CSV table of C-alpha atoms in Angstrom, one decimal:
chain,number,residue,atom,x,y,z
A,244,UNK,CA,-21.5,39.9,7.5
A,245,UNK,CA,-19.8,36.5,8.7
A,246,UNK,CA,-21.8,33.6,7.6
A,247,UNK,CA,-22.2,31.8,11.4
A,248,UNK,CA,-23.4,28.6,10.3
A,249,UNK,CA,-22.8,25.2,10.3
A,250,UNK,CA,-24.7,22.6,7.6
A,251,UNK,CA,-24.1,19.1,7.3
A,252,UNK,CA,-25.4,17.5,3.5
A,253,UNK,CA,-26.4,13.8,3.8
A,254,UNK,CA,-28.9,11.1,4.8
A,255,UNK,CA,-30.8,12.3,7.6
A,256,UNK,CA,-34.1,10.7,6.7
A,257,UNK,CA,-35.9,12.8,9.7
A,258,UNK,CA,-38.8,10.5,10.9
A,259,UNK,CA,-37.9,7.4,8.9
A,260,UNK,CA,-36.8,4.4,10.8
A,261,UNK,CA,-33.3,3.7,9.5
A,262,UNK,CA,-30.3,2.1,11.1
A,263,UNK,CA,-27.7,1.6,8.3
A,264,UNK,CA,-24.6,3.1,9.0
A,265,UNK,CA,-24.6,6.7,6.3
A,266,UNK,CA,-27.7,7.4,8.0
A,267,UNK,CA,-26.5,6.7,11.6
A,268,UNK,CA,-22.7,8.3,10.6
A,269,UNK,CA,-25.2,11.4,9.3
A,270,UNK,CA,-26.8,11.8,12.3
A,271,UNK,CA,-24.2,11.3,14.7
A,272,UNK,CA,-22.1,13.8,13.4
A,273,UNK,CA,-25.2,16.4,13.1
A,274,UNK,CA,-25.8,15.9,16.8
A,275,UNK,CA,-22.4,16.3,18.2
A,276,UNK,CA,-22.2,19.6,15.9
A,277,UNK,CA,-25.5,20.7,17.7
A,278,UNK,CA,-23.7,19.8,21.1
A,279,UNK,CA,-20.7,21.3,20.7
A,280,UNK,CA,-22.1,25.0,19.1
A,281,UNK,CA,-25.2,25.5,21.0
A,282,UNK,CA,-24.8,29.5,19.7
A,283,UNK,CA,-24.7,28.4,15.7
A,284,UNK,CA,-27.5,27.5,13.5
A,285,UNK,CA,-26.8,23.9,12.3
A,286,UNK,CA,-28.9,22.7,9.5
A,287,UNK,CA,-29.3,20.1,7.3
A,288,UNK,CA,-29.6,19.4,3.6
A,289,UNK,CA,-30.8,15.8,3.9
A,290,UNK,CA,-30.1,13.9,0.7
A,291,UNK,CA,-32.7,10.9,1.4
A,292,UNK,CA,-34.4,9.5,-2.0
A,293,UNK,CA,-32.1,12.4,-4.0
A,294,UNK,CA,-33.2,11.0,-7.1
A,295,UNK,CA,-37.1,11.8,-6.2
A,296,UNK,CA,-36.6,15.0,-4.5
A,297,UNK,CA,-33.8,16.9,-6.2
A,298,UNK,CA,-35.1,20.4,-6.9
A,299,UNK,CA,-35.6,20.6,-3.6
A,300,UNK,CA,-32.2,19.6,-2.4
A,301,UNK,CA,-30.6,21.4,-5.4
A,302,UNK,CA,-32.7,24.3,-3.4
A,303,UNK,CA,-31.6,23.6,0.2
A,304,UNK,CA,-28.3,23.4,-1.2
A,305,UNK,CA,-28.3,26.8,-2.3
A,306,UNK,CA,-29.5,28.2,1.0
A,307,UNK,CA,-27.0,25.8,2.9
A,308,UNK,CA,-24.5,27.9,1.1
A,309,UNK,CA,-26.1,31.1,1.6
A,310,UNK,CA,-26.0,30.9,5.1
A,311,UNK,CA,-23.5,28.8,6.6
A,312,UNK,CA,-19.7,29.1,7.1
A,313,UNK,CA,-18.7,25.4,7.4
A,314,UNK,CA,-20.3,22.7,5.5
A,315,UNK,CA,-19.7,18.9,5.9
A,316,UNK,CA,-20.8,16.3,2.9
A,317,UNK,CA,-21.2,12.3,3.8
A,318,UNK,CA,-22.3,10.9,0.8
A,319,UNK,CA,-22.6,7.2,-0.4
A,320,UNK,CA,-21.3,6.1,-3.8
A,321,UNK,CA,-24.2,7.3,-5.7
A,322,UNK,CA,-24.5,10.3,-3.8
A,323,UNK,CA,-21.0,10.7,-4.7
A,324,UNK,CA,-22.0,11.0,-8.3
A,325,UNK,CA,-24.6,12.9,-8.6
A,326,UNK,CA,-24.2,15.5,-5.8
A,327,UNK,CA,-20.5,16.2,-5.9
A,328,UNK,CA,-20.2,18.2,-9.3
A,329,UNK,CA,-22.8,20.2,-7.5
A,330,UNK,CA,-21.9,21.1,-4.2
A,331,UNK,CA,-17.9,21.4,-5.5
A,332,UNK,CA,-19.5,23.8,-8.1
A,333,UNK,CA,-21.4,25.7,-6.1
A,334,UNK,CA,-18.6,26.0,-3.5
A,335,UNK,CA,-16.5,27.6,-6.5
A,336,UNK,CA,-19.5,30.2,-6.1
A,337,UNK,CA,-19.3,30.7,-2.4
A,338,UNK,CA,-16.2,29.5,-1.0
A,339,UNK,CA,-16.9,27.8,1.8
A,340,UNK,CA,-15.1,25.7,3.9
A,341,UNK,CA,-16.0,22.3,2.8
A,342,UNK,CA,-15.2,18.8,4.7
A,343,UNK,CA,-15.9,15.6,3.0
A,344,UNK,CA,-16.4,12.9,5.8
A,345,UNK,CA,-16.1,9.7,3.8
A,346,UNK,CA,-19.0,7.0,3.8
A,347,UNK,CA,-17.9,3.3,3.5
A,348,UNK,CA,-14.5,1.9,2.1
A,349,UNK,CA,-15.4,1.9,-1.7
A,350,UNK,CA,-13.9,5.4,-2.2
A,351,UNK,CA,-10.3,4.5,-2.9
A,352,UNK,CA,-11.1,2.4,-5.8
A,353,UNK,CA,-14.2,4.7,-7.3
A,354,UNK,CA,-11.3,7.5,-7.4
A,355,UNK,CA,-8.7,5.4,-8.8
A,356,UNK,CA,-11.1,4.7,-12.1
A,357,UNK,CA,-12.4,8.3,-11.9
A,358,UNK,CA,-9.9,11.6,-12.9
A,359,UNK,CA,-13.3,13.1,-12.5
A,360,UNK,CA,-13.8,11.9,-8.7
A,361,UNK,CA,-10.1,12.8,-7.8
A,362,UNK,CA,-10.6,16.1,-9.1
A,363,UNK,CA,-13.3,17.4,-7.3
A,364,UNK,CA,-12.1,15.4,-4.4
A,365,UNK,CA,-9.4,17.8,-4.5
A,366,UNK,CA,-11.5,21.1,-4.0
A,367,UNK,CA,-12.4,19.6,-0.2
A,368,UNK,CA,-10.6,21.3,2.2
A,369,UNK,CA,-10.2,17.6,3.2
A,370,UNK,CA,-11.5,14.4,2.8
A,371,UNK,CA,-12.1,11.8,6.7
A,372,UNK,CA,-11.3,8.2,6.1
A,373,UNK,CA,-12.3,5.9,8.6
A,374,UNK,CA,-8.7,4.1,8.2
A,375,UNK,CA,-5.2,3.8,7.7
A,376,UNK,CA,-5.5,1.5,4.1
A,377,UNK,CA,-8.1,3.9,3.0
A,378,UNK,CA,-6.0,6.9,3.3
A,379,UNK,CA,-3.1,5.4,1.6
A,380,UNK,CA,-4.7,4.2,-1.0
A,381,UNK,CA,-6.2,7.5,-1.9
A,382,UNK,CA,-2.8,9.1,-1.6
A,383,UNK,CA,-1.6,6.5,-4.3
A,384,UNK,CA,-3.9,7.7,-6.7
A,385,UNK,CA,-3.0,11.5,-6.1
A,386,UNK,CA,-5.5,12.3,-3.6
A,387,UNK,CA,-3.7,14.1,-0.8
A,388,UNK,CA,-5.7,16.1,1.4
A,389,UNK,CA,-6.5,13.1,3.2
A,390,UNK,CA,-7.1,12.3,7.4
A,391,UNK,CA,-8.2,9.7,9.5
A,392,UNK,CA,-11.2,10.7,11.2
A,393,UNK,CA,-12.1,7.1,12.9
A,394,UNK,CA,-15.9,6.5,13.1
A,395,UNK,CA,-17.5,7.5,15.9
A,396,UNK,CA,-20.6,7.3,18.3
A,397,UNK,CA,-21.4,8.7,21.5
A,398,UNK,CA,-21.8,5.5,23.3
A,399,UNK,CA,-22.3,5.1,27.3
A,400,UNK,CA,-18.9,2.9,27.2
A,401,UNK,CA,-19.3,0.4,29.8
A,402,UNK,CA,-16.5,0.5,33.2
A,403,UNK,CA,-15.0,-3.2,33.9
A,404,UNK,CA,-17.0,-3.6,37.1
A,405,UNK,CA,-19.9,-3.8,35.0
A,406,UNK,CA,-19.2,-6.8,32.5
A,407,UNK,CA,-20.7,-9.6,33.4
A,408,UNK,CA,-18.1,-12.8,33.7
A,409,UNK,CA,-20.7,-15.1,34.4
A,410,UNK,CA,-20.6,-17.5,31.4
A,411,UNK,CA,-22.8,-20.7,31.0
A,412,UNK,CA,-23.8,-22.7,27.9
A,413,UNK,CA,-25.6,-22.0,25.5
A,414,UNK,CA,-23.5,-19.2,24.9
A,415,UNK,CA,-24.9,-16.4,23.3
A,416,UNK,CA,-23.2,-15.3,19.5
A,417,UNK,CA,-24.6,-12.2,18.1
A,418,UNK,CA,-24.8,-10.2,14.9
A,419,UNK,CA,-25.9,-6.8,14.7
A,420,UNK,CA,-26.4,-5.1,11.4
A,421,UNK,CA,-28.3,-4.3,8.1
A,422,UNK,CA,-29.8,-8.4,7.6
A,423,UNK,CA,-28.7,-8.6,3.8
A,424,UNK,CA,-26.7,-11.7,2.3
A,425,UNK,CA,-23.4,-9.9,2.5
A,426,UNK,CA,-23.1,-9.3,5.9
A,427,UNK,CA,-22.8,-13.5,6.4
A,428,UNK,CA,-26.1,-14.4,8.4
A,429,UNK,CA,-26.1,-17.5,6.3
A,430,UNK,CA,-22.3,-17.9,7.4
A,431,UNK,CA,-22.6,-17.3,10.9
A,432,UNK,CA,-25.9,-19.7,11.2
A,433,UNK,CA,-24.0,-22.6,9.7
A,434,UNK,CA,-21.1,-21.8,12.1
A,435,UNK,CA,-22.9,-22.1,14.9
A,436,UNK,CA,-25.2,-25.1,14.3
A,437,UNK,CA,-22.4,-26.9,13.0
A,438,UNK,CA,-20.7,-26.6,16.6
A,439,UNK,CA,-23.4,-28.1,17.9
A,440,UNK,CA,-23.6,-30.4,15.7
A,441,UNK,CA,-20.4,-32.0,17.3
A,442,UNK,CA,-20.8,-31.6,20.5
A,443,UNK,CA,-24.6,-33.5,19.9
A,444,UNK,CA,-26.2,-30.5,22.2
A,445,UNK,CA,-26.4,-27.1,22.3
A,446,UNK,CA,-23.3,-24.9,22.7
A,447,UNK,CA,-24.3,-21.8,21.0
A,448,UNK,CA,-27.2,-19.9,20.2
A,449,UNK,CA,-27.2,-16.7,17.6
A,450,UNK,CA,-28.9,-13.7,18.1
A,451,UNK,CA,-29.3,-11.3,14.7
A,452,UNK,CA,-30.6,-7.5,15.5
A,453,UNK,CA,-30.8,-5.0,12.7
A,454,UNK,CA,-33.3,-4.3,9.6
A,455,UNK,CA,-34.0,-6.6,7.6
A,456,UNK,CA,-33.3,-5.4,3.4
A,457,UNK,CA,-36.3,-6.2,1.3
A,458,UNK,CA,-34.2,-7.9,-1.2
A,459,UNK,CA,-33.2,-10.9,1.7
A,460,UNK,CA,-36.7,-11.0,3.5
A,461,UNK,CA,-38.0,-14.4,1.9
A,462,UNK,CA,-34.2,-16.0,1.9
A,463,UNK,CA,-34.2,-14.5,5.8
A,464,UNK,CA,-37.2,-15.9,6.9
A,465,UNK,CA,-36.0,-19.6,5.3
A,466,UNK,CA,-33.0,-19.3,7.4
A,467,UNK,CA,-34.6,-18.8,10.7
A,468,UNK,CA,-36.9,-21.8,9.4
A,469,UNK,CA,-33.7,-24.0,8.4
A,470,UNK,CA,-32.4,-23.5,12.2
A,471,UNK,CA,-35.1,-23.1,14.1
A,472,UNK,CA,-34.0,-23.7,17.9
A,473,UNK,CA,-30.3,-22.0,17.4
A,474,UNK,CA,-31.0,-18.9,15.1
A,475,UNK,CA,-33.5,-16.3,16.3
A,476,UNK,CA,-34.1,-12.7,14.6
A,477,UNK,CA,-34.6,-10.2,18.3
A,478,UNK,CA,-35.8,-7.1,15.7
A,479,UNK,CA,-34.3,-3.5,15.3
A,480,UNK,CA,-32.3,-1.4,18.1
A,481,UNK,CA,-31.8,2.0,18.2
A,482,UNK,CA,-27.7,2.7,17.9
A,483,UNK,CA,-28.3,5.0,21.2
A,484,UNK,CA,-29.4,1.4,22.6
A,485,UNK,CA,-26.8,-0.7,20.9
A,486,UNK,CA,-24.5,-0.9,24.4
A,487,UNK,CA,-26.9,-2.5,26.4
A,488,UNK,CA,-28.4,-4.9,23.4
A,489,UNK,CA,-24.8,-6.4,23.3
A,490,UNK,CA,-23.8,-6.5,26.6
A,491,UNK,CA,-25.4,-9.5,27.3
A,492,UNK,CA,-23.5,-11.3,24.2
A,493,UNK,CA,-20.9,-13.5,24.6
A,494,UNK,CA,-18.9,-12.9,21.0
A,495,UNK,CA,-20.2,-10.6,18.6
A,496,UNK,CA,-19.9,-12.0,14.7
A,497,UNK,CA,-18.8,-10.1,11.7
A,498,UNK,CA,-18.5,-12.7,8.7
A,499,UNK,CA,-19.0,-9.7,6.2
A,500,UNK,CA,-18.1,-9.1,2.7
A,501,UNK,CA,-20.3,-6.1,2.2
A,502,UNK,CA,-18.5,-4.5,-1.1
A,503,UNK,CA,-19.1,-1.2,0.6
A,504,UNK,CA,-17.8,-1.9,3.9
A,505,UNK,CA,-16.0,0.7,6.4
A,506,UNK,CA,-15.1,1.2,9.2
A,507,UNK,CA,-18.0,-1.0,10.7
A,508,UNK,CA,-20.1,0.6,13.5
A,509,UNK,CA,-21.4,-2.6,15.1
A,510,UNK,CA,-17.9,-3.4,16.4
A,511,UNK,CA,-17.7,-0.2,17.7
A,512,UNK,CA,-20.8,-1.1,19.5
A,513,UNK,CA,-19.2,-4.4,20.4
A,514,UNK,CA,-16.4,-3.0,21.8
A,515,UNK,CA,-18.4,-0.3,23.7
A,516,UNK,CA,-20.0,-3.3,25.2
A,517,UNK,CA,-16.7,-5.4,26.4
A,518,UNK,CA,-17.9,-8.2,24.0
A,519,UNK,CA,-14.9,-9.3,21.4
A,520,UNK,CA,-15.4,-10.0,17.9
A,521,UNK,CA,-15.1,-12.9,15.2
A,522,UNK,CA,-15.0,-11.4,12.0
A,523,UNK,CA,-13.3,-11.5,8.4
A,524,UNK,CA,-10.3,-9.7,7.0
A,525,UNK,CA,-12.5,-8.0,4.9
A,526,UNK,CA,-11.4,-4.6,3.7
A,527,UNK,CA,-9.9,-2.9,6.9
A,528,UNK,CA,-11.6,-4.8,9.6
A,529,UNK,CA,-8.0,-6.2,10.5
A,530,UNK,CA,-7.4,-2.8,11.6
A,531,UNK,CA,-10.1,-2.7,14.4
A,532,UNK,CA,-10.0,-6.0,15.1
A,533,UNK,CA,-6.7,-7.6,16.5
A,534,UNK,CA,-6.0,-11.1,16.9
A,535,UNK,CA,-6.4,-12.4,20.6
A,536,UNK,CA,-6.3,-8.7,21.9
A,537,UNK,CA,-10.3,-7.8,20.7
A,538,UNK,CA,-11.3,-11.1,18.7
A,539,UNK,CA,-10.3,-13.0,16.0
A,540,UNK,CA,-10.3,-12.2,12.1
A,541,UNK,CA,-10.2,-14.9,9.7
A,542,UNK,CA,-9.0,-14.9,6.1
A,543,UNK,CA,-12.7,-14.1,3.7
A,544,UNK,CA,-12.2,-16.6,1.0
A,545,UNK,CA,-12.3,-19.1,3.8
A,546,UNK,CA,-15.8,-18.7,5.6
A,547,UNK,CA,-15.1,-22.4,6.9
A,548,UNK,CA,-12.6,-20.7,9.8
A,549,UNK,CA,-15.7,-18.9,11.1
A,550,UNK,CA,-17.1,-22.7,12.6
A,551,UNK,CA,-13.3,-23.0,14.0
A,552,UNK,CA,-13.6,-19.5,15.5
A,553,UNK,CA,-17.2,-20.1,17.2
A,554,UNK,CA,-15.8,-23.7,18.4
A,555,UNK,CA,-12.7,-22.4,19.6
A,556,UNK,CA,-14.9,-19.7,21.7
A,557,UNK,CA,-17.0,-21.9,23.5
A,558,UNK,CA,-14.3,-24.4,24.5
A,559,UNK,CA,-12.2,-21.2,25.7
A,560,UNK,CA,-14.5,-18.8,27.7
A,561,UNK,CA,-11.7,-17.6,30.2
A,562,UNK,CA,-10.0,-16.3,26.9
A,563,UNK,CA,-12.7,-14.5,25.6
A,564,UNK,CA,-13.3,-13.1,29.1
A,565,UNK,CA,-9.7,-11.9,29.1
A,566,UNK,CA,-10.1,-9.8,26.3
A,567,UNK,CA,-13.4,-7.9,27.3
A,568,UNK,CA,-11.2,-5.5,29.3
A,569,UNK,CA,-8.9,-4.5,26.3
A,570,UNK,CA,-12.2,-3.9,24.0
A,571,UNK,CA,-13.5,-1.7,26.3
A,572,UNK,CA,-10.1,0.3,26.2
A,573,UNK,CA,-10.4,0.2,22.4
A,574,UNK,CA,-13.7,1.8,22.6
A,575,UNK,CA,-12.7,5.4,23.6
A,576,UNK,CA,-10.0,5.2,20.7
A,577,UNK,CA,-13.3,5.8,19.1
A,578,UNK,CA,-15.3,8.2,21.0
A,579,UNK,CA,-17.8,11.0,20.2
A,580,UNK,CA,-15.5,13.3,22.3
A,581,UNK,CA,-12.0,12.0,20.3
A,582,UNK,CA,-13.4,12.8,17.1
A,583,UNK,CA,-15.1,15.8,17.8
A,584,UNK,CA,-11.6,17.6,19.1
A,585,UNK,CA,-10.2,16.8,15.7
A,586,UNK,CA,-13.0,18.1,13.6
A,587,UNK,CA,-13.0,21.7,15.9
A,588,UNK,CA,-9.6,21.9,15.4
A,589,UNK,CA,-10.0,21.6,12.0
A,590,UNK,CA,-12.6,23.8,12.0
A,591,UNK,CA,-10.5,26.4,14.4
A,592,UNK,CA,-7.3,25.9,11.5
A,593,UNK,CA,-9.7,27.3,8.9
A,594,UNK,CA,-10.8,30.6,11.0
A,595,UNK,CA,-13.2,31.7,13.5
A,596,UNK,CA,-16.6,30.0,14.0
């Protein structure tokens, strides 16, 4: 008998509220599968907490096996190195066909200082990176069943007639991710008060969404404190909500250096929303974002080009308002739909569902 399902192995976290982007990727990609083969059982093997619960993923992994045809594996770095010898060993077993949609940007360099790593990466029938950079760097290292498979969401993408052009001071910057020191909310808070600062008023005001990580709560909260009156923390929105959260932003701000950054989902949000972005040249963020087309990316080592950036946005609205149109065009170069054609033809390449 055909095995007929479908299993995707990764960070659910089913009824646990969690907006980082493995567990929104995760999700995402389980939901479209869902969507797209109604007729197929499509489980889950969800790897949340691994290191408390692993006899009972070792034994979902087993019946993930068991059952299903096509198996996809989006694993963090740690995930990465616990759970790879396993499921690449027990697909020597069963022989599955295995996909390995990448999480973050780290990969390239874990698999240059790991044989081990390039190895097993090699026993995926292929592995997704979310960018050009990513993919050759694996192929430098000997890793060459590589794609890009750009990161996705189903997002209602907004139609021109619907941005809103009507701009007044203070104008409205906004970040919208995991609150943790990397991401820059220290950065982007000095940027903006500091244009005030000059002008003697208020210019700009900054918005930050997203959960805050326990590690930054008490630094957080003294930031909010320090610029009290410009910085305000507006809580946690659900990624299906993201579109209309943003659309009310004037630029959204990106001064990360996140050691395990992607292909980052917020500007996908961003984008979805017509709203341009500010961010660093951080890993492969020059690759989404392109200078005076869909924001502006700034060189990392230099956060002090962030406060140019924010002041050269509010004394040139009509520019960012000219490039709301092309963001909007660069959303559906990462649609839900986009991706999922590639992934079914892969699927399709490999056999009958």
């Amino acid at each position: 008998m055909k095995k007929k399902g479908i299993a995707v192995i990764g960070r659910v976290a089913k009824d646990v509220e969690l907006l980082d982007g493995q567990t929104v990727k995760t999700r995402v990609l389980y939901e479209e599968l869902c969507n797209r083969f109604p007729g197929h059982s499509v489980i889950t093997v969800d790897t949340y907490r691994y290191g408390k619960r692993f006899p009972v993923i070792l034994v979902n992994l087993i019946r993930a096996f068991l059952h299903s045809k096509h198996i996809f594996v989006l694993l963090s770095r740690n995930g990465r190195t616990y759970l790879f010898p396993v499921i690449t060993g027990l697909n020597r077993l069963f022989r599955r066909h295995l996909y390995h949609d990448v999480i973050g940007g780290a990969l390239p360099k874990e698999a240059a200082a790991s044989p081990s790593l390039r190895k097993q990466l090699g026993r995926f029938e292929v592995n997704w990176v979310e960018t050009v950079q990513m993919k050759e760097a694996l192929q430098e290292v000997g890793v060459t069943n590589v794609e890009i498979l750009h990161n996705f969401k189903r997002l209602p993408i907004l139609i021109p007639n619907q941005l809103s052009l009507e701009r007044e001071e203070p104008y409205i910057f906004t970040m919208f991710s995991r609150v943790v020191r990397e991401k820059g909310m220290d950065h982007a808070s000095k940027a903006v008060a500091e244009v005030n600062r000059r002008a003697g008023r208020t210019r700009a005001l900054l918005r930050i969404y997203g959960p805050i990580d326990p590690s930054y709560e008490v630094e957080f909260i003294a930031l909010l404190k320090q610029y009290e009156g410009v910085v305000t923390y507006e809580g946690c929105v659900p990624y299906k909500e993201s579109v209309e959260a943003l659309s009310r932003s004037f630029v959204l701000l990106f001064p990360s250096t996140y050691p395990g950054e992607g292909m980052p989902g917020t500007i996908l949000d961003a984008f979805a929303a017509g709203v341009p972005v500010i961010a660093t040249d951080w890993h492969f963020n020059g690759e989404l974002v392109h200078n005076g087309i869909t924001g502006y990316c700034y060189d990392w080592h230099n956060m002090e080009q962030l406060t140019e950036w924010v002041a050269y946005a509010v004394e040139h609205p009509e520019e960012i308002d000219q490039m709301r149109e092309n963001c909007l065009q660069a959303a559906h170069l990462y649609s839900a739909d986009a991706a999922m054609e590639q992934i079914c033809r892969r699927m399709g390449e490999d056999g009958e569902l």
